[in-house]
Tab-separated table of C-alpha atoms in Angstrom:
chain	number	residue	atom	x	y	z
L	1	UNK	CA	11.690	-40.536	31.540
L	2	UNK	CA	8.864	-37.961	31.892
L	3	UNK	CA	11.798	-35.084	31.484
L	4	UNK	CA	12.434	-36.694	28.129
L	5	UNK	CA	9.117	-36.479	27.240
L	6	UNK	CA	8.472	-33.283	28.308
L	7	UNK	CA	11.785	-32.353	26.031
L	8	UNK	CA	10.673	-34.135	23.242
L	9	UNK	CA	7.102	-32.684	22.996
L	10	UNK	CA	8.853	-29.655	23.316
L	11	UNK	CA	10.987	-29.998	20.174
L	12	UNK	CA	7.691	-31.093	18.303
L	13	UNK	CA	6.125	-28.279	19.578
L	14	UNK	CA	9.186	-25.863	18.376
L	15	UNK	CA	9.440	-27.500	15.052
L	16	UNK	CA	5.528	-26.909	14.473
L	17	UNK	CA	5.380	-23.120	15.298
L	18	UNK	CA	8.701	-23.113	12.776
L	19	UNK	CA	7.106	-24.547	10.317
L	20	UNK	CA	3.963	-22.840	10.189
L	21	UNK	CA	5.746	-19.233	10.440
L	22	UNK	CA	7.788	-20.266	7.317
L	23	UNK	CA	4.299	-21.595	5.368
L	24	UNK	CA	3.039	-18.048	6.571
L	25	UNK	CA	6.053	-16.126	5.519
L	26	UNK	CA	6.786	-17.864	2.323
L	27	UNK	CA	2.704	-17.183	1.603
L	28	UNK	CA	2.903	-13.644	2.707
L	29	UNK	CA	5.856	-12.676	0.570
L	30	UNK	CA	4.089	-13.954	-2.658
L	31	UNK	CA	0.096	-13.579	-2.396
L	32	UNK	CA	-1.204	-11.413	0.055
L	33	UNK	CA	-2.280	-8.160	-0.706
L	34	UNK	CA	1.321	-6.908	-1.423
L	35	UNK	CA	4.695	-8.572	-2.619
L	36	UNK	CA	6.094	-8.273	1.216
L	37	UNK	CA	9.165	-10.351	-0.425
L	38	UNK	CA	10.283	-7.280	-2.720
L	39	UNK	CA	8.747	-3.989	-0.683
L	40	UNK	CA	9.319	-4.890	3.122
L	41	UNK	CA	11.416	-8.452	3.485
L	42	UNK	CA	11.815	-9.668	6.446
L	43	UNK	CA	15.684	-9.108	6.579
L	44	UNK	CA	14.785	-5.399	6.790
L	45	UNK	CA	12.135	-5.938	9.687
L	46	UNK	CA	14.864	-8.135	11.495
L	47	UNK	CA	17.279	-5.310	10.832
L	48	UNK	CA	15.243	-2.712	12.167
L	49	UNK	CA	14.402	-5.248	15.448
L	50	UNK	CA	18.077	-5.341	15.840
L	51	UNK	CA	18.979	-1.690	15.759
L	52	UNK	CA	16.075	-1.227	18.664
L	53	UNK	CA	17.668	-4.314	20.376
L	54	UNK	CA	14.307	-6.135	20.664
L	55	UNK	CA	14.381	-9.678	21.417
L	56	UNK	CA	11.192	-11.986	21.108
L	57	UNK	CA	10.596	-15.651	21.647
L	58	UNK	CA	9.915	-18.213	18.707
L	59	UNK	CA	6.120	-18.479	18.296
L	60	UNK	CA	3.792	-18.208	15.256
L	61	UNK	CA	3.033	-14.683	15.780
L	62	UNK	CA	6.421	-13.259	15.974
L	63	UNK	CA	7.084	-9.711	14.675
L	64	UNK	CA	7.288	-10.474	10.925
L	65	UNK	CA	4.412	-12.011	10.560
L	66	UNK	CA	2.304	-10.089	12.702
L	67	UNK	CA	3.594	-6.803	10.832
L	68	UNK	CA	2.753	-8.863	7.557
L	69	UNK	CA	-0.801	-9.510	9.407
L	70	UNK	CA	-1.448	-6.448	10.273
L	71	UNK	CA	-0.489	-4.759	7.231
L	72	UNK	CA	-2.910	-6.965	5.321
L	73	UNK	CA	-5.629	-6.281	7.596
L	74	UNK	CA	-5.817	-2.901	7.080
L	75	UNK	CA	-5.476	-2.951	3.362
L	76	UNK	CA	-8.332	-5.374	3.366
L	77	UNK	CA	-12.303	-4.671	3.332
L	78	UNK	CA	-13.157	-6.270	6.255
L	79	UNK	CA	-10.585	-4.955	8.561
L	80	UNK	CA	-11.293	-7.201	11.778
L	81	UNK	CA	-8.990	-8.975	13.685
L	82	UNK	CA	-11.156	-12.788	13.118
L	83	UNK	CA	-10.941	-12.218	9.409
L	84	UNK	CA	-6.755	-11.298	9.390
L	85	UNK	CA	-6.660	-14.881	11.959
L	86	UNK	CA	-9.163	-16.711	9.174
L	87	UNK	CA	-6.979	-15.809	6.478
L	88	UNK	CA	-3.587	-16.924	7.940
L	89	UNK	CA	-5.594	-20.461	9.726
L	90	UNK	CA	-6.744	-20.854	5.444
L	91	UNK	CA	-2.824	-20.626	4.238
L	92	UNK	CA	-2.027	-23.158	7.026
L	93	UNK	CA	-5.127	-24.992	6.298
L	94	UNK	CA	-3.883	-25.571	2.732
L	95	UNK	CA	-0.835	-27.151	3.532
L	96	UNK	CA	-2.136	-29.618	6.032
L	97	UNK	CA	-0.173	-28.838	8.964
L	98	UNK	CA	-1.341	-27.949	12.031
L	99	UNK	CA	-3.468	-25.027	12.348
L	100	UNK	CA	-3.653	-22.501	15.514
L	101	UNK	CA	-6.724	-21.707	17.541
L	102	UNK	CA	-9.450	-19.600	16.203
L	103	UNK	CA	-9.537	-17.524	18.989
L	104	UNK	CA	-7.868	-13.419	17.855
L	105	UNK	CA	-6.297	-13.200	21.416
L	106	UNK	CA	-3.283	-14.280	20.402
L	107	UNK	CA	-2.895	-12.158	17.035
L	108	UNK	CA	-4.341	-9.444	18.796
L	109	UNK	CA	-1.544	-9.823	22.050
L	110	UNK	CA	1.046	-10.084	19.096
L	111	UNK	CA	-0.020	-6.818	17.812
L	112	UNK	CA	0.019	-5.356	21.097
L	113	UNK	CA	3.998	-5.916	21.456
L	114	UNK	CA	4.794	-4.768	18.564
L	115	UNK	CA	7.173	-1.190	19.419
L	116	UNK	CA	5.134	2.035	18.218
L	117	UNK	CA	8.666	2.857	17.442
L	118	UNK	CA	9.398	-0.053	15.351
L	119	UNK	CA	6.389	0.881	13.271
L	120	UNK	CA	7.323	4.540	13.055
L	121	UNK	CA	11.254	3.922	12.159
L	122	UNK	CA	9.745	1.293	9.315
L	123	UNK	CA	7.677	4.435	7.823
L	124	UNK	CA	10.284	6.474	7.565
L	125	UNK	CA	12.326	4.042	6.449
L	126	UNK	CA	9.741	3.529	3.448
L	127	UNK	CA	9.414	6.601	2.586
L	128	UNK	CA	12.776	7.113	2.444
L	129	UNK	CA	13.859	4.451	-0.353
L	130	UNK	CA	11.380	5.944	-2.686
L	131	UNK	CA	12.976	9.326	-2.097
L	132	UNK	CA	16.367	7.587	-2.964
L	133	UNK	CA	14.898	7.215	-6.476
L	134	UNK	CA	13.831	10.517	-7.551
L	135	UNK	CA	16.338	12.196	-10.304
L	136	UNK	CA	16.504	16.147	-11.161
L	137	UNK	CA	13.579	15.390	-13.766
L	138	UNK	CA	10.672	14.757	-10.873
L	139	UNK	CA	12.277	17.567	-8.707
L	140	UNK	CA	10.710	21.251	-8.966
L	141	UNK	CA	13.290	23.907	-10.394
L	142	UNK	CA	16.146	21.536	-8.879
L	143	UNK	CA	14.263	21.322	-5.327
L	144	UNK	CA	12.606	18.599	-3.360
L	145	UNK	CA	8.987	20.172	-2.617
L	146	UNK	CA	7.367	18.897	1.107
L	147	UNK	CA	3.402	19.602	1.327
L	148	UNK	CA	2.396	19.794	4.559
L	149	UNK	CA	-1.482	19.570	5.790
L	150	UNK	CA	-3.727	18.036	8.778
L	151	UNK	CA	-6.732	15.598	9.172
L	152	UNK	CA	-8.333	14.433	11.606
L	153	UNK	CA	-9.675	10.260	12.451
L	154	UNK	CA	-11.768	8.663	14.602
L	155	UNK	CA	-11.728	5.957	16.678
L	156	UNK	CA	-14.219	3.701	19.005
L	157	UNK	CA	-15.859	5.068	22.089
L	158	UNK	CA	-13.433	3.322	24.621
L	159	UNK	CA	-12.325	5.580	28.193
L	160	UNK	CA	-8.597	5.162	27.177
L	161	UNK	CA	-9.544	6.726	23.391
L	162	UNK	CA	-11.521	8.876	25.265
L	163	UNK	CA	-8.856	10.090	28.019
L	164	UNK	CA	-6.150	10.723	25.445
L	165	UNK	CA	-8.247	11.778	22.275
L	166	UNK	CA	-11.642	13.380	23.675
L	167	UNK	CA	-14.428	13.638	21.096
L	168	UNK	CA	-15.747	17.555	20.397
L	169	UNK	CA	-16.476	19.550	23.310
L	170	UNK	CA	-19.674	20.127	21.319
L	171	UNK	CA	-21.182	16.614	21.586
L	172	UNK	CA	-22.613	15.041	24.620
L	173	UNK	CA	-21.266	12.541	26.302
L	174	UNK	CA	-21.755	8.975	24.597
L	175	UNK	CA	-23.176	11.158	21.585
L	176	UNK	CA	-19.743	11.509	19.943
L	177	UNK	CA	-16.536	9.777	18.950
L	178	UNK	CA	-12.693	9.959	19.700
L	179	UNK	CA	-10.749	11.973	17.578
L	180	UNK	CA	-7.031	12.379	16.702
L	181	UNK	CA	-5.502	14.904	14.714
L	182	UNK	CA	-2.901	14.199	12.794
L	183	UNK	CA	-0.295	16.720	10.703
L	184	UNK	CA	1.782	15.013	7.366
L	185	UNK	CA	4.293	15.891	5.314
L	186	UNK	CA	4.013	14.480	1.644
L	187	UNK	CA	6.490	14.705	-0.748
L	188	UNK	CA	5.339	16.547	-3.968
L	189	UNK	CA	7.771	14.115	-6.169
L	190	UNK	CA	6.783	10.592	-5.067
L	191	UNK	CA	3.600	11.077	-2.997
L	192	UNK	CA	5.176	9.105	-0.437
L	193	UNK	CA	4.205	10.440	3.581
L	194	UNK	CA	7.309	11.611	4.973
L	195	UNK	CA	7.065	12.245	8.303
L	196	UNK	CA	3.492	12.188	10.900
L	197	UNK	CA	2.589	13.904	14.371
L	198	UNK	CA	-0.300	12.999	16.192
L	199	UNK	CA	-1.987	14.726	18.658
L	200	UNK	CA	-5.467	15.785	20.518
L	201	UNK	CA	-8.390	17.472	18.011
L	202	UNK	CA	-7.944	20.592	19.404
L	203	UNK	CA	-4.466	20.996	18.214
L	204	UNK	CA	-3.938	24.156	15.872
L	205	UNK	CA	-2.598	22.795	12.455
L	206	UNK	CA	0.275	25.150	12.948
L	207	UNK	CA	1.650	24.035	16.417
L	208	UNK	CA	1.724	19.910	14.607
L	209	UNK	CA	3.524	21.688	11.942
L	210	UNK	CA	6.146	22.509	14.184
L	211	UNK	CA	6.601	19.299	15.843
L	212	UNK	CA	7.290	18.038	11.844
L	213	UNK	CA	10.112	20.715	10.608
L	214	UNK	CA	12.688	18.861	12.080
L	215	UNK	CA	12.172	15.738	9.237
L	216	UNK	CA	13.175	18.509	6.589
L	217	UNK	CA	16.301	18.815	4.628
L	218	UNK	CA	18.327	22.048	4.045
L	219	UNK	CA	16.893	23.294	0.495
L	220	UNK	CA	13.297	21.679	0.628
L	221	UNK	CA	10.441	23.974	-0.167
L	222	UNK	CA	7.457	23.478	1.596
L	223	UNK	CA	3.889	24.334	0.411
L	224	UNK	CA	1.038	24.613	2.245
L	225	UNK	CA	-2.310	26.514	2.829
L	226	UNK	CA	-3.050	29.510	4.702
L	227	UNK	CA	-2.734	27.997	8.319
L	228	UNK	CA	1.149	27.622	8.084
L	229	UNK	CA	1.978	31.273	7.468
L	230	UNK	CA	3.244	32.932	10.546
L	231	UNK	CA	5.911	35.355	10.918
L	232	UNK	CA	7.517	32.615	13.258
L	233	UNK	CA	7.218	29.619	10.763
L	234	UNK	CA	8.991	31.445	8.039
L	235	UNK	CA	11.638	32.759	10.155
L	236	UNK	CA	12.331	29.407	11.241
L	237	UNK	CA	12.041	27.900	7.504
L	238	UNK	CA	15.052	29.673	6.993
L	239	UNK	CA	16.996	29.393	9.547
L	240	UNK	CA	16.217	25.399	7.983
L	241	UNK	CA	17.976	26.667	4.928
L	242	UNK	CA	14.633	25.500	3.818
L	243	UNK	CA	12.073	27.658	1.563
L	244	UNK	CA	7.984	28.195	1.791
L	245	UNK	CA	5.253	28.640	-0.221
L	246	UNK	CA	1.965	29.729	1.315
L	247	UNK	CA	-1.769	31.489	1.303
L	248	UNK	CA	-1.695	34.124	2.722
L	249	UNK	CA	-3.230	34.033	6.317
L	250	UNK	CA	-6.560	35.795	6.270
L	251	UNK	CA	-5.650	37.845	9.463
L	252	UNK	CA	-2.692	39.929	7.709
L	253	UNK	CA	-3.472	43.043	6.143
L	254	UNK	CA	-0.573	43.624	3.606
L	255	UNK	CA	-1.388	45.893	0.886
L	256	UNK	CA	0.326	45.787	-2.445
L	257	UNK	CA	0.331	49.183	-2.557
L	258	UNK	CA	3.662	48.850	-0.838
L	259	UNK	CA	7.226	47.402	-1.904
L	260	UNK	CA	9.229	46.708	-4.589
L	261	UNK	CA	7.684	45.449	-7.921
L	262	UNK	CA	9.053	42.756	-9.167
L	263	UNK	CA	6.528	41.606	-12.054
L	264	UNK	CA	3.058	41.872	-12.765
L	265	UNK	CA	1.035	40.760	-9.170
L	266	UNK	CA	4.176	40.523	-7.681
L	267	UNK	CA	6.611	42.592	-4.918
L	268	UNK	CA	8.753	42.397	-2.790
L	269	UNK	CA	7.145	43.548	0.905
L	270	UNK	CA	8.401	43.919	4.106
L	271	UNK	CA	6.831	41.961	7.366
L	272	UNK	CA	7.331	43.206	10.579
L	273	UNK	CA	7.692	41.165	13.845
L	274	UNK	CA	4.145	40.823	15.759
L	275	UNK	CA	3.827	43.467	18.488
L	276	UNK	CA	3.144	40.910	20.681
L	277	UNK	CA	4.257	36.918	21.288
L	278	UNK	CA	2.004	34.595	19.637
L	279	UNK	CA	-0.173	31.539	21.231
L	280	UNK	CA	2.343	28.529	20.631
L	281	UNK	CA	5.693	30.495	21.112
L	282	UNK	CA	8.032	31.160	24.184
L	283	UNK	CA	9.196	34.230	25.210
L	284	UNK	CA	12.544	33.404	24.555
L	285	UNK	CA	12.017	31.955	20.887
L	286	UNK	CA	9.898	35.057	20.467
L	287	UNK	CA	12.635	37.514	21.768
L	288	UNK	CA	14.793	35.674	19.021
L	289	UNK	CA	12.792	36.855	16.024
L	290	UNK	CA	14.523	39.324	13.652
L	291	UNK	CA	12.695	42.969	13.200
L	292	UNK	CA	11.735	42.191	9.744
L	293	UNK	CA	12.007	39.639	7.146
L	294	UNK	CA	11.179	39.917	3.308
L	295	UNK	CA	9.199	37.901	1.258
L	296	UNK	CA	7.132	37.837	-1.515
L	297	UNK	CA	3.837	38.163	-2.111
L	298	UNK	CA	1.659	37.106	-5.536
L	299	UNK	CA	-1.717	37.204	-6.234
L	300	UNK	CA	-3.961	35.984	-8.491
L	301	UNK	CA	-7.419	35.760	-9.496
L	302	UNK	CA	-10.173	33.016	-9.828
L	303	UNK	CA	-12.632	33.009	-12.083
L	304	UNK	CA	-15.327	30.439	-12.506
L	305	UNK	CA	-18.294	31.409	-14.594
L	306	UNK	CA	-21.262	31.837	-12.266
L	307	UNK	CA	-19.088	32.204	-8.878
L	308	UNK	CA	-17.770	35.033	-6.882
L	309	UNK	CA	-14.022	35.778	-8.599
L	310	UNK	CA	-12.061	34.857	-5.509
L	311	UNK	CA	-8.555	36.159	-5.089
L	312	UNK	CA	-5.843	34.539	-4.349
L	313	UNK	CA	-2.549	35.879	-2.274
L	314	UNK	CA	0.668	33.856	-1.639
L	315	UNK	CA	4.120	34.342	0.064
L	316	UNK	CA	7.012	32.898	-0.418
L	317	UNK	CA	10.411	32.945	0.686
L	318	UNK	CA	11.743	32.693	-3.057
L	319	UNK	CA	12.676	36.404	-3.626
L	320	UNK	CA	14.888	35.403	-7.114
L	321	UNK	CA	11.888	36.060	-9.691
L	322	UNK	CA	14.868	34.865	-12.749
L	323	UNK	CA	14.749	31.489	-11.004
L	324	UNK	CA	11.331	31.213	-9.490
L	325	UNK	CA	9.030	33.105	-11.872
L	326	UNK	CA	5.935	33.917	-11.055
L	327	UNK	CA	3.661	31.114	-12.960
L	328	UNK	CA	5.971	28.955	-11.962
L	329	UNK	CA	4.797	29.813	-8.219
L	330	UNK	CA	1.451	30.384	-9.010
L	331	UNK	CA	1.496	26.850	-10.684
L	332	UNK	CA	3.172	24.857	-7.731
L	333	UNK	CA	0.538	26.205	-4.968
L	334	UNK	CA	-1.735	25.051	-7.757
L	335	UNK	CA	0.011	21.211	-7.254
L	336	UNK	CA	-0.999	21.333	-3.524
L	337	UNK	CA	-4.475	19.840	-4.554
L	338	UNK	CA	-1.826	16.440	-4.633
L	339	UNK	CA	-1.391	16.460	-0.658
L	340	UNK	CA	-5.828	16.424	-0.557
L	341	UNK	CA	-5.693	13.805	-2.236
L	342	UNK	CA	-3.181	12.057	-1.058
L	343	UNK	CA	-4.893	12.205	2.685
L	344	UNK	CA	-8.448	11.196	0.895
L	345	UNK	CA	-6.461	7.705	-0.354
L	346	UNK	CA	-5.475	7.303	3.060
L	347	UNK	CA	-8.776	8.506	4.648
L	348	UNK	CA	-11.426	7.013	2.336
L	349	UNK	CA	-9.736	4.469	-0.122
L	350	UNK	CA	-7.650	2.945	2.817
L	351	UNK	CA	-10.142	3.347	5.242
L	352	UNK	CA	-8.493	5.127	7.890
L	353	UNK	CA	-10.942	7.507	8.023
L	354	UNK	CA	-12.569	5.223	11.137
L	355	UNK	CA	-9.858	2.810	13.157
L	356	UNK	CA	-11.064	0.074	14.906
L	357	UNK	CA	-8.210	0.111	18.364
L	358	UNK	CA	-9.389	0.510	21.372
L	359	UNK	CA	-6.724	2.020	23.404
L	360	UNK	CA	-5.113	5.028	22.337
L	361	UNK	CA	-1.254	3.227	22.212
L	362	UNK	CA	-2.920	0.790	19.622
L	363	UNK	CA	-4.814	3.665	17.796
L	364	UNK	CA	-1.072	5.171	16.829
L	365	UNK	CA	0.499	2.237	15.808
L	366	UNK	CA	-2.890	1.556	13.638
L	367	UNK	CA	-2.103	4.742	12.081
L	368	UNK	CA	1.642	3.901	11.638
L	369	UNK	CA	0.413	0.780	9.844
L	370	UNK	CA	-1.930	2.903	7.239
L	371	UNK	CA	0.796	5.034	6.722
L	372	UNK	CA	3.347	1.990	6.186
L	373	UNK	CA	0.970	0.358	3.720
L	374	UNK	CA	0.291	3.689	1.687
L	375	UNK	CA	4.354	4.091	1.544
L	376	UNK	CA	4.584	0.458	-0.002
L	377	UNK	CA	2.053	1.046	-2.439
L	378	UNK	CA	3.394	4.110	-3.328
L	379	UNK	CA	6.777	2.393	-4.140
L	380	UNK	CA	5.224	-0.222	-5.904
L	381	UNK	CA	3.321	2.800	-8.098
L	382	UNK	CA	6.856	4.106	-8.704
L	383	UNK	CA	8.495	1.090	-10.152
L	384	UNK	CA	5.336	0.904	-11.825
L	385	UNK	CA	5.057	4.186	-13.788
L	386	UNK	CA	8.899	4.676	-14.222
L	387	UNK	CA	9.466	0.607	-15.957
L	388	UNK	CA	6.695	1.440	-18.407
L	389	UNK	CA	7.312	5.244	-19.067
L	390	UNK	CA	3.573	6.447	-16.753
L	391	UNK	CA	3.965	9.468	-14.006
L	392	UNK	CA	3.847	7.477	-10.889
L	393	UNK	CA	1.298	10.235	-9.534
L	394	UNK	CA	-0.835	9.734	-12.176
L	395	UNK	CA	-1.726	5.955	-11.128
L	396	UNK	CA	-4.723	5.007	-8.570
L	397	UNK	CA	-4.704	3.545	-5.039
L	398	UNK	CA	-8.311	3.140	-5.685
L	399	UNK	CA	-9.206	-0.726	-4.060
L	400	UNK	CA	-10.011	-2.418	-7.821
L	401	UNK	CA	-6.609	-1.068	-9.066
L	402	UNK	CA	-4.048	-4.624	-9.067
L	403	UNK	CA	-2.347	-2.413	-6.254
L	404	UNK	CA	-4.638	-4.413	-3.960
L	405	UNK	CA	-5.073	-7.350	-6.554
């Protein structure tokens, strides 16, 4: 008799934590924050479990709902983990059934076994199906354009944060914060992040840029400031079958003096192969590099009543001035304003500016989260702007926009 018992509390038990994850999925899906049903249903979060052959038990916080959860809480104002468990112990609340302990240990534990790659696979999946729906109208002179830049976030003063993402050698000890740096890849088209490395502050923007070339496709262009152009980078563009577009680096002396005119502030130059292997490069990949490569080189001017006239030098690897004129150029490094702010949504408007994990395996999946939620809203922007006839890029992520409504 008491193994009956013990059975049959058991199936009460297991039909209770059912029935509250279906109240919390069925109110997730429709109210909270974003339309979960439409932009990230749970048949596609069971999919991508399944692919990763992860198994998990039946409890309330199982991996749907704690993505859902999680999700929420960082589009939300008050980010902390007691307001994310108030919220879902309210939904339950208003059905009468049962309703969990108070106590975040639980959410927070669920959180914790959720797969960093899980999270990152569920990105790129995102991204992904809004790239499925751009047409030859959105694209730039028939190409996809990529816009690649780096940030930096913070994170709390914890000794794991600290051991993997020391604070400036500048500040004094217990005087400073954690800090990541991060590199993305935007695409110019939907706004959507495609792809996102993460690594210590002291990173050079150029050595996360090459941990992100391998998420291109052959014939994407990719823009970007002065910090990307190296001799190295471009070579290996191309070898991509990809294109660039980027300032000139500060460092190289190129006159215009020299090479073939092509149009007005515009040649054709020749760039030699350093004389010696730069800091990020092995001897072998530098041994690799051809003599020379050509590219071309545009300037322009600035002028701002008041100001310094500031000139401006690109280089590109699109040498076909019939197909890539030169205002068209000059007007595409002009779009790369889009990728700043793209990051300030996901820095300021987002809030991920400051995240609240406290070890550093948490602090990337935080950031895989952001980056999830910014995805989804950028989807639901481009439904948006293409049922009623608006540029998708032109719409806000600002927090009163019914994005978050």
């Amino acid at each position: 008799m008491k193994y009956f018992l013990e059975d049959e509390q058991a199936n009460i038990t297991t039909i209770t934590v059912t029935l509250r994850v279906q109240i919390l999925k069925q109110k997730f899906s429709q109210s909270l924050g974003l339309p979960f049903k439409e932009l990230l249903p749970s048949s596609v979060i069971e999919q991508a479990l399944s692919e990763l052959k992860i198994r998990y038990y039946r409890r309330l916080f199982d991996p749907i709902v704690t993505l859902w959860v999680f999700l929420s809480q960082v589009l939300d104002t008050d980010k902390s983990c007691h307001n994310a468990v108030s919220k879902v112990i309210a939904y339950l609340a208003e059905i009468g059934v049962e309703i969990p302990s108070t106590d975040t240990s639980a959410y927070c534990q669920a959180r914790a076994r959720l797969p960093e790659e899980l999270l990152e696979n569920l990105f790129s999946q995102a991204a992904q199906n809004i790239e499925e729906k751009v047409t030859i109208e959105h694209l730039w002179c028939g190409r996809n354009v990529k816009v690649i830049d780096g940030s930096t976030v913070s994170m709390p003063d914890i000794v794991d944060n600290q051991s993997c993402y020391p604070q400036p050698k500048s500040q004094k000890d217990g005087c400073g914060f954690p800090i990541a740096k991060i590199g993305v890849i935007f695409s110019l088209a939907t706004g959507a992040a495609i792809a996102l490395c993460i690594d210590v502050l002291n990173t050079h923007d150029i050595k996360l840029a090459r941990k992100l070339y391998k998420f291109l496709n052959p014939l994407d262009i990719l823009l970007g400031d002065r910090a990307f152009c190296a001799y190295a980078d471009l070579v290996t563009l191309l070898k991509l079958e990809c294109d660039a577009v980027f300032r000139k680096h500060q460092a190289r002396k190129t006159s215009m003096r020299q090479g073939k005119v092509v149009g007005d502030c515009d040649k054709l130059v020749t760039w030699y192969k350093p004389k010696k292997c730069p800091k990020g490069l092995s001897l072998d990949e530098f041994d690799a590099l051809p003599q020379t490569i050509t590219v071309r080189e545009i300037y322009y001017y600035i002028v701002i009543p008041g100001f310094r006239t500031e000139r401006v030098s690109l280089i590109t690897t699109l040498l076909d001035k019939a197909t890539y004129s030169t205002l068209d150029i000059v007007g595409l490094y002009g779009q790369r304003w889009d990728v700043e702010l793209d990051l300030r949504h996901l820095k300021t408007t987002l809030g991920m500016d400051v995240l609240r994990c406290k070890t550093s395996s948490m602090v990337r999946k935080e950031i895989y989260v952001y980056l999830l939620a910014y995805n989804l809203l950028r989807s639901l922007m481009w439904s948006a702007g293409t049922t009623y006839g608006t540029p998708p890029l032109r719409l806000s992520i600002h927090r009163h926009s019914p994005s978050f409504k």
